[in-house]
Coordinates of C-alpha atoms in Angstrom, one line a residue:
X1 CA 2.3 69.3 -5.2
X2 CA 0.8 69.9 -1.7
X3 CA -1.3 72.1 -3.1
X4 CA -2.8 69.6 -5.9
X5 CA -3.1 66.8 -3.4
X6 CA -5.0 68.5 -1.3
X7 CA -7.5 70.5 -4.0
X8 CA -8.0 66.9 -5.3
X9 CA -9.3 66.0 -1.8
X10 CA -11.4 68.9 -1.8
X11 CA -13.2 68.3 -4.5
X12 CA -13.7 64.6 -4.1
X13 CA -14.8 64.9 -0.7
X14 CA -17.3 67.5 -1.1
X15 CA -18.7 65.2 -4.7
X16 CA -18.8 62.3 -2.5
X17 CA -21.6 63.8 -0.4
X18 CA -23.8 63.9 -3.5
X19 CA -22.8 60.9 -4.8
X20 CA -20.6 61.9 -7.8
X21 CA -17.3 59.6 -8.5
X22 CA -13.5 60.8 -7.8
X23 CA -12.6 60.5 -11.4
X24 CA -13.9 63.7 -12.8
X25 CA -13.4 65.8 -9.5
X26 CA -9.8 64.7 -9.2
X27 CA -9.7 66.5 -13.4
X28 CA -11.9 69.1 -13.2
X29 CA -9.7 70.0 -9.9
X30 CA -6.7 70.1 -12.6
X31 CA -8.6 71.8 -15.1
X32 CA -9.7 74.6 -12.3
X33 CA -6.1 75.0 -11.1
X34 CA -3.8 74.5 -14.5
X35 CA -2.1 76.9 -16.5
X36 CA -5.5 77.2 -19.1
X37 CA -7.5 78.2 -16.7
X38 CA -8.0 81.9 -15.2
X39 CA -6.7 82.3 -11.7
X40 CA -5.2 80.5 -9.3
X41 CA -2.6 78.2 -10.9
X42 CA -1.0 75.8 -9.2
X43 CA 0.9 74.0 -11.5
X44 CA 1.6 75.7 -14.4
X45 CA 3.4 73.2 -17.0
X46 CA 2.0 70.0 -16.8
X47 CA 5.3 68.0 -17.5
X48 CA 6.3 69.0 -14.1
X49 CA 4.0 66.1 -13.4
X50 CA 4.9 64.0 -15.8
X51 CA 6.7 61.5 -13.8
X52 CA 4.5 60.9 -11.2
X53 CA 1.4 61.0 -13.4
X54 CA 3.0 58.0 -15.3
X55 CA 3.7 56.2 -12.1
X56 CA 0.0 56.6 -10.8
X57 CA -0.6 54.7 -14.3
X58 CA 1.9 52.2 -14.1
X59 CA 0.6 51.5 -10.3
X60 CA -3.0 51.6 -11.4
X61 CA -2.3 48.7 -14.3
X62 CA 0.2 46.6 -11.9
X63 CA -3.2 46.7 -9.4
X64 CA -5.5 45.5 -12.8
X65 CA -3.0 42.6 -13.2
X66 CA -2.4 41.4 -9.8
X67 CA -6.2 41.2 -9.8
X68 CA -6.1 38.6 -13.1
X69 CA -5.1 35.4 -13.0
X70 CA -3.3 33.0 -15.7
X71 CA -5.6 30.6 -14.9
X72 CA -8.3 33.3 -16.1
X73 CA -6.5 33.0 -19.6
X74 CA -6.1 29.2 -19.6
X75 CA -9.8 29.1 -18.7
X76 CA -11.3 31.4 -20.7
X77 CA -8.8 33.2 -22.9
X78 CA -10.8 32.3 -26.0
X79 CA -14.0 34.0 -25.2
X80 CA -12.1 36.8 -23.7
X81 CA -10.3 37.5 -27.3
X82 CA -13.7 37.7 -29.1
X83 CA -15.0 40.2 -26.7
X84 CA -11.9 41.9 -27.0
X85 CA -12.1 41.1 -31.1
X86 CA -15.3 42.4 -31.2
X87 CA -14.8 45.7 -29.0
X88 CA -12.0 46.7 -31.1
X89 CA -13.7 45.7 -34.8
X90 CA -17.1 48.1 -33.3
X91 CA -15.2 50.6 -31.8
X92 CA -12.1 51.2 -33.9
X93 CA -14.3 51.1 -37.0
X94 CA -16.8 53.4 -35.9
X95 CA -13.9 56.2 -35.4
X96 CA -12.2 54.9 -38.5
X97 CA -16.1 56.1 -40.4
X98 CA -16.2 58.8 -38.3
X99 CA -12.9 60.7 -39.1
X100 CA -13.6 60.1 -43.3
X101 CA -17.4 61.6 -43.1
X102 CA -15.8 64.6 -41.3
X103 CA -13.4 65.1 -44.1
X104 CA -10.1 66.3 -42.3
X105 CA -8.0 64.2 -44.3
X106 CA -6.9 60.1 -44.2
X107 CA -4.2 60.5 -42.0
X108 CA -6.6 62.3 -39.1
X109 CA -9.3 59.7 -39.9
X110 CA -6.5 57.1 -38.5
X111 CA -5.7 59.0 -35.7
X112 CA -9.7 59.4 -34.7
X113 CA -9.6 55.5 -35.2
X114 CA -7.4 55.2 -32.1
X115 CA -8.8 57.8 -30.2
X116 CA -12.3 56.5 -30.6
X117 CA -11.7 52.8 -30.3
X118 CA -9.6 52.7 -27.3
X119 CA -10.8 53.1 -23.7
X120 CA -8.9 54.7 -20.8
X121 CA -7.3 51.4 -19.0
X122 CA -6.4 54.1 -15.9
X123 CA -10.1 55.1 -15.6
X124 CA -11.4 51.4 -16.3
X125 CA -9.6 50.2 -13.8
X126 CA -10.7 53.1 -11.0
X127 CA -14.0 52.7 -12.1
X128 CA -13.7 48.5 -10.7
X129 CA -12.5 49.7 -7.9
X130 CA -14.8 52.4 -6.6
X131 CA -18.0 50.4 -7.8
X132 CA -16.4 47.3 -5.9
X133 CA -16.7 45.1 -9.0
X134 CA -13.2 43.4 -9.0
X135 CA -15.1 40.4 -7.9
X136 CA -18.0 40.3 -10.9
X137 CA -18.3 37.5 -13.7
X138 CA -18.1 40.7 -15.8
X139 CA -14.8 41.9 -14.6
X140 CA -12.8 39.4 -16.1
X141 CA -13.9 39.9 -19.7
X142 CA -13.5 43.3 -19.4
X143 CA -10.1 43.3 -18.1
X144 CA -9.7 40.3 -21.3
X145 CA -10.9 43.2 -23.6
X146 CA -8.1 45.7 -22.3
X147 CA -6.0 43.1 -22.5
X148 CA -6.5 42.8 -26.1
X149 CA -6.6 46.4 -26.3
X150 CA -3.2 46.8 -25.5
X151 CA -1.9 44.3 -27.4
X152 CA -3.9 46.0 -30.6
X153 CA -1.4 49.4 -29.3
X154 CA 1.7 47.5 -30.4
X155 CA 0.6 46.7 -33.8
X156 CA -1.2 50.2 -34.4
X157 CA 1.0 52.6 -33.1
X158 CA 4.1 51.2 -35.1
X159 CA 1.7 51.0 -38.2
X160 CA 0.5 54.8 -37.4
X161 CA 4.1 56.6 -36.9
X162 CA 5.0 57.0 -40.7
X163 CA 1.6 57.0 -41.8
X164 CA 1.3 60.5 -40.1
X165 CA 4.8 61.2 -40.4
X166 CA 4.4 60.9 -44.3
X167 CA 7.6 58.2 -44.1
X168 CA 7.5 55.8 -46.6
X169 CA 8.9 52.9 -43.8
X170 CA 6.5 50.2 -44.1
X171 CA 9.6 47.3 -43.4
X172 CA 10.3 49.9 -40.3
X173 CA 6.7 49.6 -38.7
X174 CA 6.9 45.7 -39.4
X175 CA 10.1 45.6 -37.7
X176 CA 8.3 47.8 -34.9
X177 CA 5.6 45.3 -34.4
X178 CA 7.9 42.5 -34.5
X179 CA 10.0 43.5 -31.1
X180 CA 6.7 44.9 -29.5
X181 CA 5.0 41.3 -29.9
X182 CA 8.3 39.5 -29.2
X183 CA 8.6 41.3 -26.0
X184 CA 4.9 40.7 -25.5
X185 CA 5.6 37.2 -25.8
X186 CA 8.9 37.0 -23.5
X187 CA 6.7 38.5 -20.6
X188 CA 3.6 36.0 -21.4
X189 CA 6.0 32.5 -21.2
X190 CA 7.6 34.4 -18.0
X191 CA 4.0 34.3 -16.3
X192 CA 2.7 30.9 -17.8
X193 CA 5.9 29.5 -16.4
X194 CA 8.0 31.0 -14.4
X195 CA 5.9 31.9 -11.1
X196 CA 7.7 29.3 -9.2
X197 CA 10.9 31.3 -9.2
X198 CA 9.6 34.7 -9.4
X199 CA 8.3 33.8 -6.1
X200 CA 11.4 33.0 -4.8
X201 CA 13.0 35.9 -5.7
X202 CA 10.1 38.3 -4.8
X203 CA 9.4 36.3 -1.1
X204 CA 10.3 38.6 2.4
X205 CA 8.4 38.6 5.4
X206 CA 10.0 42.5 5.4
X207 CA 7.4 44.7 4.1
X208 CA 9.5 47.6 3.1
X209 CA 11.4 45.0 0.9
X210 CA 8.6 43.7 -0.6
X211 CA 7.3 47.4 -1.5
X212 CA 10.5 48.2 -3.1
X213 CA 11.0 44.6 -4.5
X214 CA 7.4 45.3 -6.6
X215 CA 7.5 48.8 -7.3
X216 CA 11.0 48.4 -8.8
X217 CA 9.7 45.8 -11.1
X218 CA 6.8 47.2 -11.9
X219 CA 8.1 50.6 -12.9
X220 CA 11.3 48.6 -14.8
X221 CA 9.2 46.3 -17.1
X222 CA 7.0 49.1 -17.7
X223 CA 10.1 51.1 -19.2
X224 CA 12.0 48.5 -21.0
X225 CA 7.9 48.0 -22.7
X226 CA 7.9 51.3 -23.8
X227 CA 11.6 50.5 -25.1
X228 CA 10.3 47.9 -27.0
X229 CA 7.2 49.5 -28.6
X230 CA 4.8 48.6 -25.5
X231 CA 2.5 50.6 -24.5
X232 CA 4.3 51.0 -20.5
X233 CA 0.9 50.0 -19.0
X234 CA 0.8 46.5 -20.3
X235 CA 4.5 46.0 -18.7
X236 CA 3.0 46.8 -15.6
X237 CA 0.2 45.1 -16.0
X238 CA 1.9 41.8 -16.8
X239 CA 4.3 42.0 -13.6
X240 CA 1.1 42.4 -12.0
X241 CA 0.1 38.9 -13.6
X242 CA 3.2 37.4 -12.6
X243 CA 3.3 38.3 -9.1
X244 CA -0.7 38.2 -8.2
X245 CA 0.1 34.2 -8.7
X246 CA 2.9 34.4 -6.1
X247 CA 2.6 33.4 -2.3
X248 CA 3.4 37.2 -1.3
X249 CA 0.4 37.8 -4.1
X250 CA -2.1 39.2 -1.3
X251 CA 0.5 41.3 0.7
X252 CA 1.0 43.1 -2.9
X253 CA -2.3 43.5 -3.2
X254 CA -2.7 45.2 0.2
X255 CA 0.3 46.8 0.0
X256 CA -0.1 48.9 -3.3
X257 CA -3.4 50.2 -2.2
X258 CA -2.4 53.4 -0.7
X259 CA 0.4 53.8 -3.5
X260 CA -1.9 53.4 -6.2
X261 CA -4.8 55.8 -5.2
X262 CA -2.2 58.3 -4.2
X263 CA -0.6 58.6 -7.3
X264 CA -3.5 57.6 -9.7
X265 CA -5.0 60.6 -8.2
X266 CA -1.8 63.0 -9.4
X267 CA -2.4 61.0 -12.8
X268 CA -6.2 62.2 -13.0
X269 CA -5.4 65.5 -12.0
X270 CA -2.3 65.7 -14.5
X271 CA -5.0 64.8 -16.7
X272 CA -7.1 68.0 -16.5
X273 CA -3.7 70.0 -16.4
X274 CA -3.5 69.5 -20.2
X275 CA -7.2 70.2 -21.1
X276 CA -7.4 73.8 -22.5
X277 CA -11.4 74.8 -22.2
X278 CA -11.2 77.5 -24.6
X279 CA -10.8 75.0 -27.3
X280 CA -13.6 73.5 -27.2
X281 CA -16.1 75.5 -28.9
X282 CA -14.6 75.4 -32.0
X283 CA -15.5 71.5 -32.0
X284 CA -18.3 71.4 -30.4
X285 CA -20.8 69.6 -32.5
X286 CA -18.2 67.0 -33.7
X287 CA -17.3 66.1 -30.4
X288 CA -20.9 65.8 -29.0
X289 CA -21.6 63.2 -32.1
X290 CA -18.4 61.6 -31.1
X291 CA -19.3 60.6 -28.0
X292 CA -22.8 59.4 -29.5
X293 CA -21.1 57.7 -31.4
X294 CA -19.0 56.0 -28.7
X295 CA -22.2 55.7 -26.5
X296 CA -24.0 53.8 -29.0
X297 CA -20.9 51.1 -30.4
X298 CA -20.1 50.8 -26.3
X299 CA -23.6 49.5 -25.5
X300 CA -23.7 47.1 -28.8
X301 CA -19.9 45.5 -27.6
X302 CA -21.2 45.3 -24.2
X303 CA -24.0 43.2 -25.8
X304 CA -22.2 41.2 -28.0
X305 CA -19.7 40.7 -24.9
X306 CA -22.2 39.2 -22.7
X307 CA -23.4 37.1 -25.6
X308 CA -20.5 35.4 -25.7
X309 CA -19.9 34.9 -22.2
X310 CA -24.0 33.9 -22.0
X311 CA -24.2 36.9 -19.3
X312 CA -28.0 38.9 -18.8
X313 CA -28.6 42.4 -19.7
X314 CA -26.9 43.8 -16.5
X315 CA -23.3 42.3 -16.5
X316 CA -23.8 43.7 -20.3
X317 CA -24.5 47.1 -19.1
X318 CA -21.8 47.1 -16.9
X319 CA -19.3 46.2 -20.0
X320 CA -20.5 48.9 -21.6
X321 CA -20.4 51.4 -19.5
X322 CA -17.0 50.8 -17.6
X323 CA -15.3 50.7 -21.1
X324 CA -17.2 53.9 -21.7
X325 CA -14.1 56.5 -20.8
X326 CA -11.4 57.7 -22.9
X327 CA -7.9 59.0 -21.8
X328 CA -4.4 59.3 -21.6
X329 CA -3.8 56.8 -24.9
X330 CA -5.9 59.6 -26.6
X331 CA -3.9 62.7 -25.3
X332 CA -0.6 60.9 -26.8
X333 CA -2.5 60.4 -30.0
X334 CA -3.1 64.5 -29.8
X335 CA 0.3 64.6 -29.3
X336 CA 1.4 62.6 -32.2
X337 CA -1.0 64.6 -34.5
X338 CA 0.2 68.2 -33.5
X339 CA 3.6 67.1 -33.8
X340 CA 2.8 65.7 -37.4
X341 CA 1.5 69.3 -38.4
X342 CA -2.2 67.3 -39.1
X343 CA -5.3 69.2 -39.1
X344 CA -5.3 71.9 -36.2
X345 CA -9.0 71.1 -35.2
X346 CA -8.0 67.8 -33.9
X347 CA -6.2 68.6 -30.6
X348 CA -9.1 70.8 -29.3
X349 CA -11.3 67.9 -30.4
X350 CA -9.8 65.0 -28.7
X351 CA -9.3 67.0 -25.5
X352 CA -13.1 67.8 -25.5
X353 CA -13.6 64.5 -26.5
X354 CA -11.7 62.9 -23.9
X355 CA -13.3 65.4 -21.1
X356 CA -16.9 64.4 -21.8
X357 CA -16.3 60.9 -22.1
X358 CA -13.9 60.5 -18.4
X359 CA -16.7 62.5 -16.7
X360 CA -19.8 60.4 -18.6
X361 CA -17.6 57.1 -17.9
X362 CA -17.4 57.0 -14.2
X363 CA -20.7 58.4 -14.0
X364 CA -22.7 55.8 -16.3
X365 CA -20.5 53.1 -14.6
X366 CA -22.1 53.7 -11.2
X367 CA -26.0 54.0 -12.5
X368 CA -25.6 50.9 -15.2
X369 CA -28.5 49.9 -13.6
X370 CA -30.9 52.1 -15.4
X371 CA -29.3 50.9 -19.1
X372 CA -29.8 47.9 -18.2
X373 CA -33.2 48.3 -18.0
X374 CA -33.9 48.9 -21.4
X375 CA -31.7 46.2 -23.2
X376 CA -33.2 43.5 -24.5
X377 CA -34.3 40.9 -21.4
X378 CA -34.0 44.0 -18.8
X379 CA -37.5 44.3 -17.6
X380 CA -37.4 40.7 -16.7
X381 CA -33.9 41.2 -15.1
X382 CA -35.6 42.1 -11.7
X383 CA -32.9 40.3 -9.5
X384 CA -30.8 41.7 -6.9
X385 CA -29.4 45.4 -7.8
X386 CA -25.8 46.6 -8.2
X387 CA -23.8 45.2 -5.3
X388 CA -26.1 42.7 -3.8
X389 CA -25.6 38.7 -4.3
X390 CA -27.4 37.1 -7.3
X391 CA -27.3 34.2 -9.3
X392 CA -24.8 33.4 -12.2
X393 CA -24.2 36.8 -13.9
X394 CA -25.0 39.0 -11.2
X395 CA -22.5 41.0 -8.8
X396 CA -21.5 39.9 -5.4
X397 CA -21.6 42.3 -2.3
X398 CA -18.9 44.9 -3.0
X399 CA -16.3 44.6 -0.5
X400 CA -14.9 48.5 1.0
X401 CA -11.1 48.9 -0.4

């Protein structure tokens, strides 16, 4: 574990002094040093890390919440479901096309649905916070698109299970969907009205207490979630709602700093543990048009997106590219399918998939700039640049941490 910190740190220390983003060192430093790799090995099963990698995930989606407001739902909840709408119905569909024209079979072209249509909320969310765009106009409707993301999770994964499992269930997956959006709708009435007490119950000038007091309810609503059919991140995620509204709200949010970069960075290097590079050949050229694929319906949601919040070519860049990466919803996806006995090509493909796109994401995030030069309206966009105070639409100075 020592061992894995510390390579992480390596890596991203030396990448920061040319300018390349912690995401894809902290995985290529688990690729390097992981059981699939020739020489050293440092952790050699991945589900050692299992744990820990899915509290650096939960942390990193309790951060994304405490970060949203209610208010940004009452406010502008409406728009934000269209974006999300519109992501999805773009992104989803593309993969849905996708998997049919490579002819594996209808129950992979489902499974390449998901795994093309979702993004990585872990790497979304590092990707706001090493750019320093928490604070954007932008920020919220992508957050409102992940949002919706999730909550699309609950109804696809119940539909999926005996699809690819070739049960014939179909009152089963209804009564999936049924407890995952009940439980989905318990925690949304808990933080639409029920702030006043939670704050109560979570208030202590004791910091220690309050750690334990948030991490404990983070990691629990994130488990009883997954109970219910919820994906484990939106659990998190919606204690982070509930408690970012709460007097002790800004202590959280200093307090789970060094917690969540700690262990997201276990998650990220987890990450690379379970990428097996000799794969990838073998799926090569379907991957690379894959992530075409993704580039081009990522850019065309970040436009519509910024259409519907009336932002300018560069908030739509940044949409697009910091919804760009794909990740750990895909691996379980891979999961699913080789545990399904579907088409053999598919693992090696998501995981190359998956690679190129969490190294591209992070990387196209921090230079949005030069997309948003060519959209329509960009060569006239010639206001302040990434990080510097604008007008309506543009990003304020990026605050360190």
């Amino acid at each position: 574990m020592g061992g894995a910190f510390l390579a992480a740190a390596v890596l991203a220390r030396i990448g920061g002094r040319i300018g390349l983003p912690t995401i894809p060192l902290f995985i290529l430093a688990g690729i390097l040093l992981g059981p699939n790799t020739p020489g050293i090995v440092l952790v050699g099963d991945p589900h050692d890390l299992e744990m820990l990698s899915l509290l650096g995930l939960v942390l990193l989606l309790f951060y994304l919440g405490l970060e949203f407001h209610v208010d940004d739902l009452k406010t502008g909840g409406r728009r934000m479901a269209l974006a999300g709408a519109a992501y999805l119905t773009l992104n989803v569909g593309a993969g849905l096309g996708f998997g049919f024209a490579l002819g594996w079979g209808a129950s992979e072209a489902l499974v390449l649905a998901g795994v093309l249509g979702i993004s990585s909320s872990a790497i979304v969310t590092k990707v706001l916070v090493d750019t320093g765009r928490l604070g954007n106009p932008e920020t919220k409707p992508i957050l409102g698109i992940i949002v919706v993301e999730d909550i699309f999770l609950a109804l696809y994964l119940a539909a999926l299970q005996p699809v690819i499992s070739g049960a014939d269930s179909l009152s089963a997956a209804a009564l999936d969907a049924g407890k995952a959006f009940g439980f989905l709708l318990l925690l949304a009435v808990v933080a639409r009205w029920g702030t006043r007490i939670i704050s109560r119950l979570i208030a202590t000038k004791d910091n220690e207490l309050l750690v334990i007091s948030f991490l404990g309810a983070a990691v629990l609503v994130a488990g009883v979630s997954e109970w219910f059919g919820v994906a484990d991140a939106i659990g998190a995620f919606m204690v982070g709602l509930m408690l970012g509204s709460t007097s002790s709200g800004e202590r959280i949010r200093e307090l789970v700093h060094p917690l969540r970069d700690a262990f997201g960075a276990i998650f990220f290097f987890a990450f690379g543990l379970s990428i097996d590079p000799g794969d990838l050949p073998t799926v090569v050229w379907p991957v690379l048009i894959a992530v075409a694929v993704t580039l081009l319906m990522n850019v065309l949601a970040g436009l519509a997106a910024a259409r519907i919040h009336r932002f300018g070519p560069r908030p739509a860049a940044n949409i697009a590219t910091a919804l760009l990466a794909r990740g750990e919803f895909a691996l379980i996806l891979a999961t699913m399918a080789a545990s399904a006995g579907l088409d053999e090509r598919l693992s090696p493909f998501i995981a190359g998939y998956v690679l190129i796109l969490a190294v591209l994401g992070p990387l196209a995030a921090g230079r949005s700039g030069l997309l948003a030069r060519v959209l329509p309206g960009g060569k006239a966009d010639d206001g302040p640049a990434d990080g510097e105070s604008g007008g309506p639409g543009r990003e304020p100075v990026a605050v360190p941490g």
